[in-house]
mmCIF file of C-alpha atoms and ligand atoms in Angstrom:
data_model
loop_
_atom_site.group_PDB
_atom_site.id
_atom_site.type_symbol
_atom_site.label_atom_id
_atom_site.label_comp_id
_atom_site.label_asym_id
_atom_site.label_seq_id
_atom_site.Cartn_x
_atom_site.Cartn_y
_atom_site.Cartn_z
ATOM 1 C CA UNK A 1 79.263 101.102 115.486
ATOM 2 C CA UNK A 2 80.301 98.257 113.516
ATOM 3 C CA UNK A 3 81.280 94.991 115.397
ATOM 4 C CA UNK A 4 84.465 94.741 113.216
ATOM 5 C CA UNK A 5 87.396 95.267 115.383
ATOM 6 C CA UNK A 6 90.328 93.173 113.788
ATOM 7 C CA UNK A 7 91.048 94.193 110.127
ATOM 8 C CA UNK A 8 93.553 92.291 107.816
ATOM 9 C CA UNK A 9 95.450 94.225 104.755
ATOM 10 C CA UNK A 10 96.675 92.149 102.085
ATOM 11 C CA UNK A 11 99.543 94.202 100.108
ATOM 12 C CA UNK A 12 101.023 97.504 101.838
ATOM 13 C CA UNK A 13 101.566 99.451 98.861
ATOM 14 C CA UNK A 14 100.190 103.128 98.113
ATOM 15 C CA UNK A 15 96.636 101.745 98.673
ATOM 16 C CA UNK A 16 97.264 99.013 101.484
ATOM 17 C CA UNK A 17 99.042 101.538 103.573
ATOM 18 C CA UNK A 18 96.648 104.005 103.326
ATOM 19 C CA UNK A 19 93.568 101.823 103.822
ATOM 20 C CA UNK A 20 96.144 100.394 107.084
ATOM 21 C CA UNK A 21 95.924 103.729 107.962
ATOM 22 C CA UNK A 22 92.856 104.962 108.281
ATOM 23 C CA UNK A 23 91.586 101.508 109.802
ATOM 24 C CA UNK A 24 93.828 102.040 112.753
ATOM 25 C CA UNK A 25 92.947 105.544 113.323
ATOM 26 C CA UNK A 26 89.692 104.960 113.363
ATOM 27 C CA UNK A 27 90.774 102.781 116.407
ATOM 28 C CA UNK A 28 90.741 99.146 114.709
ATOM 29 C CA UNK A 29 93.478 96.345 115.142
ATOM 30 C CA UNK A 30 95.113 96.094 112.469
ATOM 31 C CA UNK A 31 97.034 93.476 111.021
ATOM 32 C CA UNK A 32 99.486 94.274 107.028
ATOM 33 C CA UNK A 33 100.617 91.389 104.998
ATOM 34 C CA UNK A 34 103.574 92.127 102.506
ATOM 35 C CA UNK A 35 105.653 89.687 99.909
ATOM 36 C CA UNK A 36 108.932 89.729 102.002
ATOM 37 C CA UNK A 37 110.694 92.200 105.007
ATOM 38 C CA UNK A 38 112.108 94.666 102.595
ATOM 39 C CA UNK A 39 108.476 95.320 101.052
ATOM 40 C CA UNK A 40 107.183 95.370 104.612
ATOM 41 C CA UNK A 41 109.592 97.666 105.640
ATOM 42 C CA UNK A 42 108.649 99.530 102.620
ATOM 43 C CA UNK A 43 104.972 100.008 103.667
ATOM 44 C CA UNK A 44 105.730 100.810 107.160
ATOM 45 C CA UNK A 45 107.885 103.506 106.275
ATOM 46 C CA UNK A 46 104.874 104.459 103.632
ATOM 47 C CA UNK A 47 102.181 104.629 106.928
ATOM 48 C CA UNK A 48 105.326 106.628 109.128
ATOM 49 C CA UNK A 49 105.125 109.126 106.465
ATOM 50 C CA UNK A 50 101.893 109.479 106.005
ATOM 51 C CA UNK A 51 101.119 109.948 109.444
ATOM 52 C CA UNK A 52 103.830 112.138 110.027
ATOM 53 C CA UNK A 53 102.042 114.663 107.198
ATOM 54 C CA UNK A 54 99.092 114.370 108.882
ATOM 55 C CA UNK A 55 100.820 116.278 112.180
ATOM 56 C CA UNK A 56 102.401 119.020 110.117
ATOM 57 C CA UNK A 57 99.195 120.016 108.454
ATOM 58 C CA UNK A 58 97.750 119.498 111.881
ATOM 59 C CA UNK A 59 95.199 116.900 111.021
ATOM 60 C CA UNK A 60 96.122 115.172 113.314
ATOM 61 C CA UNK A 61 97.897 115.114 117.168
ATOM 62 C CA UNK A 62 101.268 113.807 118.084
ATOM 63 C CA UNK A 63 99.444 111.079 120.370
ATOM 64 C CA UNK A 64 96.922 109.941 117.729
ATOM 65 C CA UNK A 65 99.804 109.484 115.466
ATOM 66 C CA UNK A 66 101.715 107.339 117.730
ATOM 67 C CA UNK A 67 98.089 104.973 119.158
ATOM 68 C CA UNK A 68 97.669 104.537 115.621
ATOM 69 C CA UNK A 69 100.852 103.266 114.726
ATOM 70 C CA UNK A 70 101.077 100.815 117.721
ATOM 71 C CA UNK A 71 97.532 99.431 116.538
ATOM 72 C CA UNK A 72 99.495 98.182 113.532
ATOM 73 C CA UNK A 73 101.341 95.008 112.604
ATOM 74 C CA UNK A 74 103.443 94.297 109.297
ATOM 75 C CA UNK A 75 103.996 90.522 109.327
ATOM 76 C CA UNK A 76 105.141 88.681 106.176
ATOM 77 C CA UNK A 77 103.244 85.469 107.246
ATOM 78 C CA UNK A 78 99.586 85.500 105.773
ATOM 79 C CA UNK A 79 98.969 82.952 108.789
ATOM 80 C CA UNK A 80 99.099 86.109 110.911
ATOM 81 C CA UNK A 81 95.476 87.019 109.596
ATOM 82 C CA UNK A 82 93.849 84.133 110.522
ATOM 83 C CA UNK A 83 91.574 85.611 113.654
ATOM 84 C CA UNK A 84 90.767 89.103 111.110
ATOM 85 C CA UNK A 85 86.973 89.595 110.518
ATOM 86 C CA UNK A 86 87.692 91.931 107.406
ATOM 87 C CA UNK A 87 90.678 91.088 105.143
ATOM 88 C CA UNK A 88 91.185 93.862 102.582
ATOM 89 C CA UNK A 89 92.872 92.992 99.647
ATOM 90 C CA UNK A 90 95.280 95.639 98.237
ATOM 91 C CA UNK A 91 97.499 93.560 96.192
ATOM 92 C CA UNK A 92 99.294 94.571 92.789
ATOM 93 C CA UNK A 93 96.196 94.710 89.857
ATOM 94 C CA UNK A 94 96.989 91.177 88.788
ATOM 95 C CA UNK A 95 94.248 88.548 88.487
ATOM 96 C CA UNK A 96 96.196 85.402 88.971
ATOM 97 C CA UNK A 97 97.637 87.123 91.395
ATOM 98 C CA UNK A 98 94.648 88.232 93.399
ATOM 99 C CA UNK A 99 92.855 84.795 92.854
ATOM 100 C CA UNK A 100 95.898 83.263 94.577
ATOM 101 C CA UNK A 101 95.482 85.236 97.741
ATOM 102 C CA UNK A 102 91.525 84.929 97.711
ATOM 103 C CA UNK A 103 92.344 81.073 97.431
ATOM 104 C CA UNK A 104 95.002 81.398 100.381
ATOM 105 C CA UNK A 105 92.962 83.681 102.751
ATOM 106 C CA UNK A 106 89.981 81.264 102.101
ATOM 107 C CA UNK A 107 92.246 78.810 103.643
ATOM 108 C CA UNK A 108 93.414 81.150 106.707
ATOM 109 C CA UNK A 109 90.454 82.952 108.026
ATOM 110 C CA UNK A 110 88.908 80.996 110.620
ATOM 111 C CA UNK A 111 85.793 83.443 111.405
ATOM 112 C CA UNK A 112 82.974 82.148 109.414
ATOM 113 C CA UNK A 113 81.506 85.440 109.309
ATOM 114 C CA UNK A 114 84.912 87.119 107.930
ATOM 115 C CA UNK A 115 84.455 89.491 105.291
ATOM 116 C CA UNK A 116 86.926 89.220 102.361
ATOM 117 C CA UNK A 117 86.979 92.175 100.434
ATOM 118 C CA UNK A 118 88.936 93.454 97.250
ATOM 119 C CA UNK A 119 90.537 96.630 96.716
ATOM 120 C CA UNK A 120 90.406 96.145 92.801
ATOM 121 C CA UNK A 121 90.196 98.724 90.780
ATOM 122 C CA UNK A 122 88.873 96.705 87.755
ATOM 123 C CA UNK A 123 89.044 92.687 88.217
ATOM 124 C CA UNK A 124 85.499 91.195 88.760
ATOM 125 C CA UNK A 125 84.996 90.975 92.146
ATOM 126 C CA UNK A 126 83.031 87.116 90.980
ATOM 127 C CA UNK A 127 86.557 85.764 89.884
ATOM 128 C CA UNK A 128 87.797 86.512 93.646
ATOM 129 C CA UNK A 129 84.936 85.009 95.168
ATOM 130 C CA UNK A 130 84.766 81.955 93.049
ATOM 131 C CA UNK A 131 88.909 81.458 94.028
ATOM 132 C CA UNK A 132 86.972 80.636 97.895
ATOM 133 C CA UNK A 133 84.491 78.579 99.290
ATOM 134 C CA UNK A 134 82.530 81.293 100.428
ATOM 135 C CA UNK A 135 81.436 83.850 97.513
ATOM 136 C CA UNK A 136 79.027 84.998 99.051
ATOM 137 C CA UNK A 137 81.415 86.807 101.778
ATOM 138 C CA UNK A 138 83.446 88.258 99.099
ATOM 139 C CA UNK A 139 82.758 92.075 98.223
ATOM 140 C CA UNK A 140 84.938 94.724 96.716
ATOM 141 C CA UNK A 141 85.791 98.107 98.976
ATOM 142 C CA UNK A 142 87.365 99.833 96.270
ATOM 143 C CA UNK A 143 89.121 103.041 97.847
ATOM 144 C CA UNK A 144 90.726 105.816 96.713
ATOM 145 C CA UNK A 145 94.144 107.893 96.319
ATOM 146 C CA UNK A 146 95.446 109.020 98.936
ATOM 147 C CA UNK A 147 93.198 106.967 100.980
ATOM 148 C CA UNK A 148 93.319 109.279 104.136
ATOM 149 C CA UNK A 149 92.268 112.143 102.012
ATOM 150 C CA UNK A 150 89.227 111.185 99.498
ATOM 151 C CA UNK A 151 86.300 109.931 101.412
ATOM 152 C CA UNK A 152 84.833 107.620 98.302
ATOM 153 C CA UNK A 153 84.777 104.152 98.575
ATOM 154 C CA UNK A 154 83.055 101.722 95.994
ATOM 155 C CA UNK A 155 81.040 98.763 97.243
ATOM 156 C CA UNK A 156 80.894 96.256 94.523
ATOM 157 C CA UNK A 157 79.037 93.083 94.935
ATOM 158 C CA UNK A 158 78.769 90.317 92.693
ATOM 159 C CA UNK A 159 76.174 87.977 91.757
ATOM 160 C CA UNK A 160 76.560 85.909 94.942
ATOM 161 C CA UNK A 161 77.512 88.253 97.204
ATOM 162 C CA UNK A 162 75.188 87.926 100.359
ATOM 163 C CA UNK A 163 72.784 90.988 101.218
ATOM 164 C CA UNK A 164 74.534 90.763 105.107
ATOM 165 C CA UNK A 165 77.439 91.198 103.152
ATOM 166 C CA UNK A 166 76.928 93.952 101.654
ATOM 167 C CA UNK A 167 75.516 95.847 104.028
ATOM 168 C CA UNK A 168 78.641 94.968 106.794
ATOM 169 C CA UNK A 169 80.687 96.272 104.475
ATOM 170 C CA UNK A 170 78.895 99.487 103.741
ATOM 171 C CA UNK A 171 78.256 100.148 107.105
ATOM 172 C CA UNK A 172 81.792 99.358 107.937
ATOM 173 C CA UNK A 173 83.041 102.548 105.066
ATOM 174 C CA UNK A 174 80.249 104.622 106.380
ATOM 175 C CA UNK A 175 80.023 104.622 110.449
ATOM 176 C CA UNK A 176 83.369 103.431 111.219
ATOM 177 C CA UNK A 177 85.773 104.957 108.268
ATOM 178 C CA UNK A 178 83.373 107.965 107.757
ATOM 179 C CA UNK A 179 83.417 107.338 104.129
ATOM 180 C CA UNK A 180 81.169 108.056 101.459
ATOM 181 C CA UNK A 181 79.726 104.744 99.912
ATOM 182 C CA UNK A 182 78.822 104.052 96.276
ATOM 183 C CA UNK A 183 77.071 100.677 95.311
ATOM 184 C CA UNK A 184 78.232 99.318 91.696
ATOM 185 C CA UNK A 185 77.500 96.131 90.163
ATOM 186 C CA UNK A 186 80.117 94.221 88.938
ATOM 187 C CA UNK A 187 81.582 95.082 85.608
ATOM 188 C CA UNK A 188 85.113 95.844 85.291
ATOM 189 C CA UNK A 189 85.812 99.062 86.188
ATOM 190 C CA UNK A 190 82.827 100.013 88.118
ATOM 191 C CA UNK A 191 81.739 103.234 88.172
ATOM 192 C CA UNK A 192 84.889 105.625 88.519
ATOM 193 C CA UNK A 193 87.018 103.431 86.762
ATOM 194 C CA UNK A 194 84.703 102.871 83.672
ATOM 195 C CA UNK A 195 84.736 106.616 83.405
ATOM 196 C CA UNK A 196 88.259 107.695 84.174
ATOM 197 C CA UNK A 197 90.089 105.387 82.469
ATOM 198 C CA UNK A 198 89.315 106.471 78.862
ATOM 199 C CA UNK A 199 89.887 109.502 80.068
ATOM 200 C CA UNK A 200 93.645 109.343 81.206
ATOM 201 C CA UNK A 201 93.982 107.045 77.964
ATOM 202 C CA UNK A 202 92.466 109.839 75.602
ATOM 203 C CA UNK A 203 95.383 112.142 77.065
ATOM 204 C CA UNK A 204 98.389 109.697 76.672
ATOM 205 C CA UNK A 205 97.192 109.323 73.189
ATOM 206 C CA UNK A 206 96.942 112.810 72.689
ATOM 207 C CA UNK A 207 100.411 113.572 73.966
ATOM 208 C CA UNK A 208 101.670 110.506 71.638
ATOM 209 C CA UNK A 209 100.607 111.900 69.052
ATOM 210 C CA UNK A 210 102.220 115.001 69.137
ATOM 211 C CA UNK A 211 99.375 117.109 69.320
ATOM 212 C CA UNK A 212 99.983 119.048 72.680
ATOM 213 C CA UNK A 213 102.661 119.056 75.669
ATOM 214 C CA UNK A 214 102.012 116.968 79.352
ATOM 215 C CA UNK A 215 101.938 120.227 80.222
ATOM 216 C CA UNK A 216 99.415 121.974 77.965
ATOM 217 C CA UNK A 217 97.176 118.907 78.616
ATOM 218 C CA UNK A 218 97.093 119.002 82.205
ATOM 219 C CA UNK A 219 96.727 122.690 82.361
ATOM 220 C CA UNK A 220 94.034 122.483 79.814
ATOM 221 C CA UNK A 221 91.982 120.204 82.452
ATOM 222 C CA UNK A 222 92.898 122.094 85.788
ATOM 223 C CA UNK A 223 92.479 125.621 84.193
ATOM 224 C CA UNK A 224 89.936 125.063 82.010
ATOM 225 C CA UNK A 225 87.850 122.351 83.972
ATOM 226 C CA UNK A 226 88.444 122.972 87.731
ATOM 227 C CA UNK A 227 90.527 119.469 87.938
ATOM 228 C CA UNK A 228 92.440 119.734 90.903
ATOM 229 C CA UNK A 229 95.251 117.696 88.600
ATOM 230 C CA UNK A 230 95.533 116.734 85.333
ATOM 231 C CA UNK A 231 94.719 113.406 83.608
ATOM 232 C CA UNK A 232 98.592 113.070 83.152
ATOM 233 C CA UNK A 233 99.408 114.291 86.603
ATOM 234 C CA UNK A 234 96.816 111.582 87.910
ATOM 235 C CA UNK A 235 97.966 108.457 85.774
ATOM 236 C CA UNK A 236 101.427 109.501 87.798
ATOM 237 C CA UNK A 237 99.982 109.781 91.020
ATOM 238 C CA UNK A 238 97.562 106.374 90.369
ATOM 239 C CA UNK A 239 100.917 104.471 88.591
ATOM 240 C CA UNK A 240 100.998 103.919 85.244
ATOM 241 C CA UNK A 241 101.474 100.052 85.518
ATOM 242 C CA UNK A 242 97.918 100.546 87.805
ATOM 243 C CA UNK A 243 96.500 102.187 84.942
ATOM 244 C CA UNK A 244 97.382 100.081 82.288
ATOM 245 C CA UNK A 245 96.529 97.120 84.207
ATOM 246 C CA UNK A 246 92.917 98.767 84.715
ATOM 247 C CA UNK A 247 92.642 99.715 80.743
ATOM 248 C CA UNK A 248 93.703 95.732 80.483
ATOM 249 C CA UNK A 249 90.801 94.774 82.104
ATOM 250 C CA UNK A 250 88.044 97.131 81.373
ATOM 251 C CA UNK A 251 89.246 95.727 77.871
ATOM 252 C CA UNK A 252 89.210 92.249 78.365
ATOM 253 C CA UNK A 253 85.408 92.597 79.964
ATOM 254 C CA UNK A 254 83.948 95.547 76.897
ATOM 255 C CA UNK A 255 86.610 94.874 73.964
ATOM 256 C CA UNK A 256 85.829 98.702 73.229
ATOM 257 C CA UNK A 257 88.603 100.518 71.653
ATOM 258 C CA UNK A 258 88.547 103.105 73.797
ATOM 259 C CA UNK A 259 90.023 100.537 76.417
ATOM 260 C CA UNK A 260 92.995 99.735 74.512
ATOM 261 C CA UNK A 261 96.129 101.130 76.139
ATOM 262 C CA UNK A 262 98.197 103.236 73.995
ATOM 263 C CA UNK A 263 101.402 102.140 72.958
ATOM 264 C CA UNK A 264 103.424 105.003 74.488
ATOM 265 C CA UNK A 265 101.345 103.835 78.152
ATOM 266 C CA UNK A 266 103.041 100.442 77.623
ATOM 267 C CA UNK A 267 106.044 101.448 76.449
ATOM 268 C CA UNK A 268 106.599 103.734 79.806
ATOM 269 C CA UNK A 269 105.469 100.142 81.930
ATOM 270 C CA UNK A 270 108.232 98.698 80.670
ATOM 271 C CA UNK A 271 110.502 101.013 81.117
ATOM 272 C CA UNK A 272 109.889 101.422 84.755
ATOM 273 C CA UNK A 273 108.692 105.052 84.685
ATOM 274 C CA UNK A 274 105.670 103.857 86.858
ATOM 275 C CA UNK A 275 104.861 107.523 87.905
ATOM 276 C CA UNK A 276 105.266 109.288 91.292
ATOM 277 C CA UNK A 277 106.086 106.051 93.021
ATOM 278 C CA UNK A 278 109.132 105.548 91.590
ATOM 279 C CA UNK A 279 110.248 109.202 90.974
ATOM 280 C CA UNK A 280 109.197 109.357 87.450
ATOM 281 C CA UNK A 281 106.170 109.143 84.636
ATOM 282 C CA UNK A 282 105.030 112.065 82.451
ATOM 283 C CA UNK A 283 107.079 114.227 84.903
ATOM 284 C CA UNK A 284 110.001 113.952 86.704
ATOM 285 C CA UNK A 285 109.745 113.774 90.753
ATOM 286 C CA UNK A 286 113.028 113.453 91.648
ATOM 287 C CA UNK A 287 113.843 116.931 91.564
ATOM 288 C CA UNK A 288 111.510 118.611 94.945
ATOM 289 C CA UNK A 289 110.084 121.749 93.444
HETATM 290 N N1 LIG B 1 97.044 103.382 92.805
HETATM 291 C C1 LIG B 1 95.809 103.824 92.843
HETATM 292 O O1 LIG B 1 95.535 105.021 92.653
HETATM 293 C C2 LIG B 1 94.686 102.870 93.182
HETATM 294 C C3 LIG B 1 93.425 103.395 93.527
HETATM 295 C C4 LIG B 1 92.393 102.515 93.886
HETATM 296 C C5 LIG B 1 92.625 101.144 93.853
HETATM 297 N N2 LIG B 1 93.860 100.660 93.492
HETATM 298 C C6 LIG B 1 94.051 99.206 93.506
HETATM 299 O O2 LIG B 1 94.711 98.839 94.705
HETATM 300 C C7 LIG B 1 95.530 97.681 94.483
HETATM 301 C C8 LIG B 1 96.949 97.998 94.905
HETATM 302 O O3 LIG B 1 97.421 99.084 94.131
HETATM 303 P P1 LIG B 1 98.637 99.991 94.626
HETATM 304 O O4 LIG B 1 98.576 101.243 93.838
HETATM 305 O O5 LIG B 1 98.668 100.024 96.122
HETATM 306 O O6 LIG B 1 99.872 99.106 94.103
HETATM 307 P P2 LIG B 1 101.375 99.096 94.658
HETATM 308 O O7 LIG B 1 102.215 98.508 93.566
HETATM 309 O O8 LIG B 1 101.742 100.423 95.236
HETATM 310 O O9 LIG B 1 101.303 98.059 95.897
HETATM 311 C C9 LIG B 1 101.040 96.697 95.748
HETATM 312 C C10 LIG B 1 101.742 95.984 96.903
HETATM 313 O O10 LIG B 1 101.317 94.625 96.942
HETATM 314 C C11 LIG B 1 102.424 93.873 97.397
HETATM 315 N N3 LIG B 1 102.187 92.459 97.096
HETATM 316 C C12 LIG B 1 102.307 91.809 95.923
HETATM 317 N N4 LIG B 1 101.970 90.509 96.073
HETATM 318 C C13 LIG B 1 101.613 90.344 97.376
HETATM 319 C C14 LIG B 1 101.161 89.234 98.156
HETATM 320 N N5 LIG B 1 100.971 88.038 97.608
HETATM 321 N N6 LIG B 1 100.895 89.439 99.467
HETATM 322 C C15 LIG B 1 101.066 90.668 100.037
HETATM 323 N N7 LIG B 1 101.501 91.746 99.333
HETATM 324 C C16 LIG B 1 101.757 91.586 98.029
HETATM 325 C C17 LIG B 1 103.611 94.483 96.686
HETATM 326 O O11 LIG B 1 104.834 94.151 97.351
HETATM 327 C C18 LIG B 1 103.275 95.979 96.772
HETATM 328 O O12 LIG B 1 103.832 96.588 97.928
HETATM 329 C C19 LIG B 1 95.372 97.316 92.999
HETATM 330 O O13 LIG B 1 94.362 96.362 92.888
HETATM 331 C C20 LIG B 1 94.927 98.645 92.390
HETATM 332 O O14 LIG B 1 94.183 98.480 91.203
HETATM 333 C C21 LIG B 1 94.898 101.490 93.172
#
């Protein structure tokens, strides 16, 4: 059994909440950090509700439900972390942004053992560590959507990251969050990244350009491949600002075409049709089907 016990959550979002989540029902103390009381308000309702699914598909009991709710705390104070021995970082996929609250938690965490891990999806996990005194604690968990549901998790270690590192954090994914571990080195995008994203972009571009429906596409992939969605249907689910923010980076790091996020992609970002989140992307969500 790992000895971590007290787990911080930077950002409570569709990945904080669910890696909140799981921490506490696998019996940690866990501690969310959000921007202000309406986002943390947000994010507990986001945990409620997931929780509340687990119950009617029986995944869970009523009293599991309920212990693992009372094991969390939304604060908007990043202060409130200070005694965590794992912070996980599940902020919005911004690297200023992230580097600030690397910088910040550096500042916080009084455990000199703490583990501060990133839930990027793309941003070197180096440029976190060198925003702290103490790269060689840094490491990235990278999880997965819906975090209660797929078991892979990405450890990512940099250059600097320490081997005890590393292997806390793995054995935290494996023996305490029964998760299946994957080691990447650090390149943007990792390993699932690096391959999906192209992907989802090859399919916005294909639907740009007129050449087949959302629809056709996704079917195309789900009939035709065994997806259980299609690439369309997942850039929804993931967010589209997520995904172009990902392409953004994986281009930044490889300056391969393939990278580059189409127009339309940016165009939707703009407009606010983030995806499922917010009701709509490729699809509308607002009507329950
Ligand atoms: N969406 C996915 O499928 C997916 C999968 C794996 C990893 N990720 C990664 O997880 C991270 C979060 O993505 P998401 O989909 O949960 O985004 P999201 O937009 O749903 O949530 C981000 C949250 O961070 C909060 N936030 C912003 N600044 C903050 C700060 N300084 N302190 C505390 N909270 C702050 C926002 O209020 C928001 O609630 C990103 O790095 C993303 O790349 C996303």
């Amino acid at each position: 059994m790992s000895e971590i016990q007290r787990v911080g959550v930077v950002g409570c979002g569709l990945m904080g909440s669910g890696i909140a989540e799981v921490c506490a029902r696998a019996g940690l103390d866990v501690i969310v950090r959000e921007i202000d009381a309406g986002a943390a308000e947000a994010g507990q309702k986001r945990i409620i509700a997931s929780l509340d699914r687990g119950v009617r598909s029986t995944k869970i009991s009523e009293t599991d439900r309920d212990a693992a709710l009372a094991r969390i705390h939304v604060t908007t104070d990043l202060a409130d972390l200070a005694d965590r021995q794992l912070v996980v970082e599940a902020v919005i996929e911004d690297e200023s942004l992230k580097t600030e609250v690397f910088a910040a938690l550096d500042k916080v965490i009084v455990d000199d053992h703490a583990i501060l891990a990133s839930n990027t999806s793309s941003i070197p996990v180096m440029k976190l560590g060198m925003a702290t005194s103490r790269p060689e604690q840094v490491v990235g968990i990278h999880f997965f959507n819906p975090v209660p549901v797929l078991r892979l998790v990405e450890v990512v270690t940099s250059l600097l990251t320490s081997p005890e590192t590393v292997a806390a954090a793995q054995d935290f994914a494996t023996n305490t969050l029964h998760k299946r571990v994957i080691r990447s080195q650090d390149r943007a995008g990792f390993i699932v990244n690096a391959l999906l994203v192209p992907y989802i972009l090859s399919a916005v571009r294909m639907m740009e350009s007129g050449f087949a429906s959302a629809e056709d596409i996704d079917t195309g992939m789900v009939e035709g491949c065994n997806h259980p969605m299609g690439p369309l249907h997942l850039a929804d689910l993931i967010g589209l600002d997520t995904c172009q923010a990902v392409a953004d980076s994986l281009y930044t790091e490889f300056k391969e075409p393939l990278y580059a996020s189409p127009p339309l992609l940016s165009r939707m970002v703009e407009a606010g049709l983030l995806g499922r989140k917010v009701g709509r992307g490729f699809y509308d969500y607002s009507v329950k089907g």
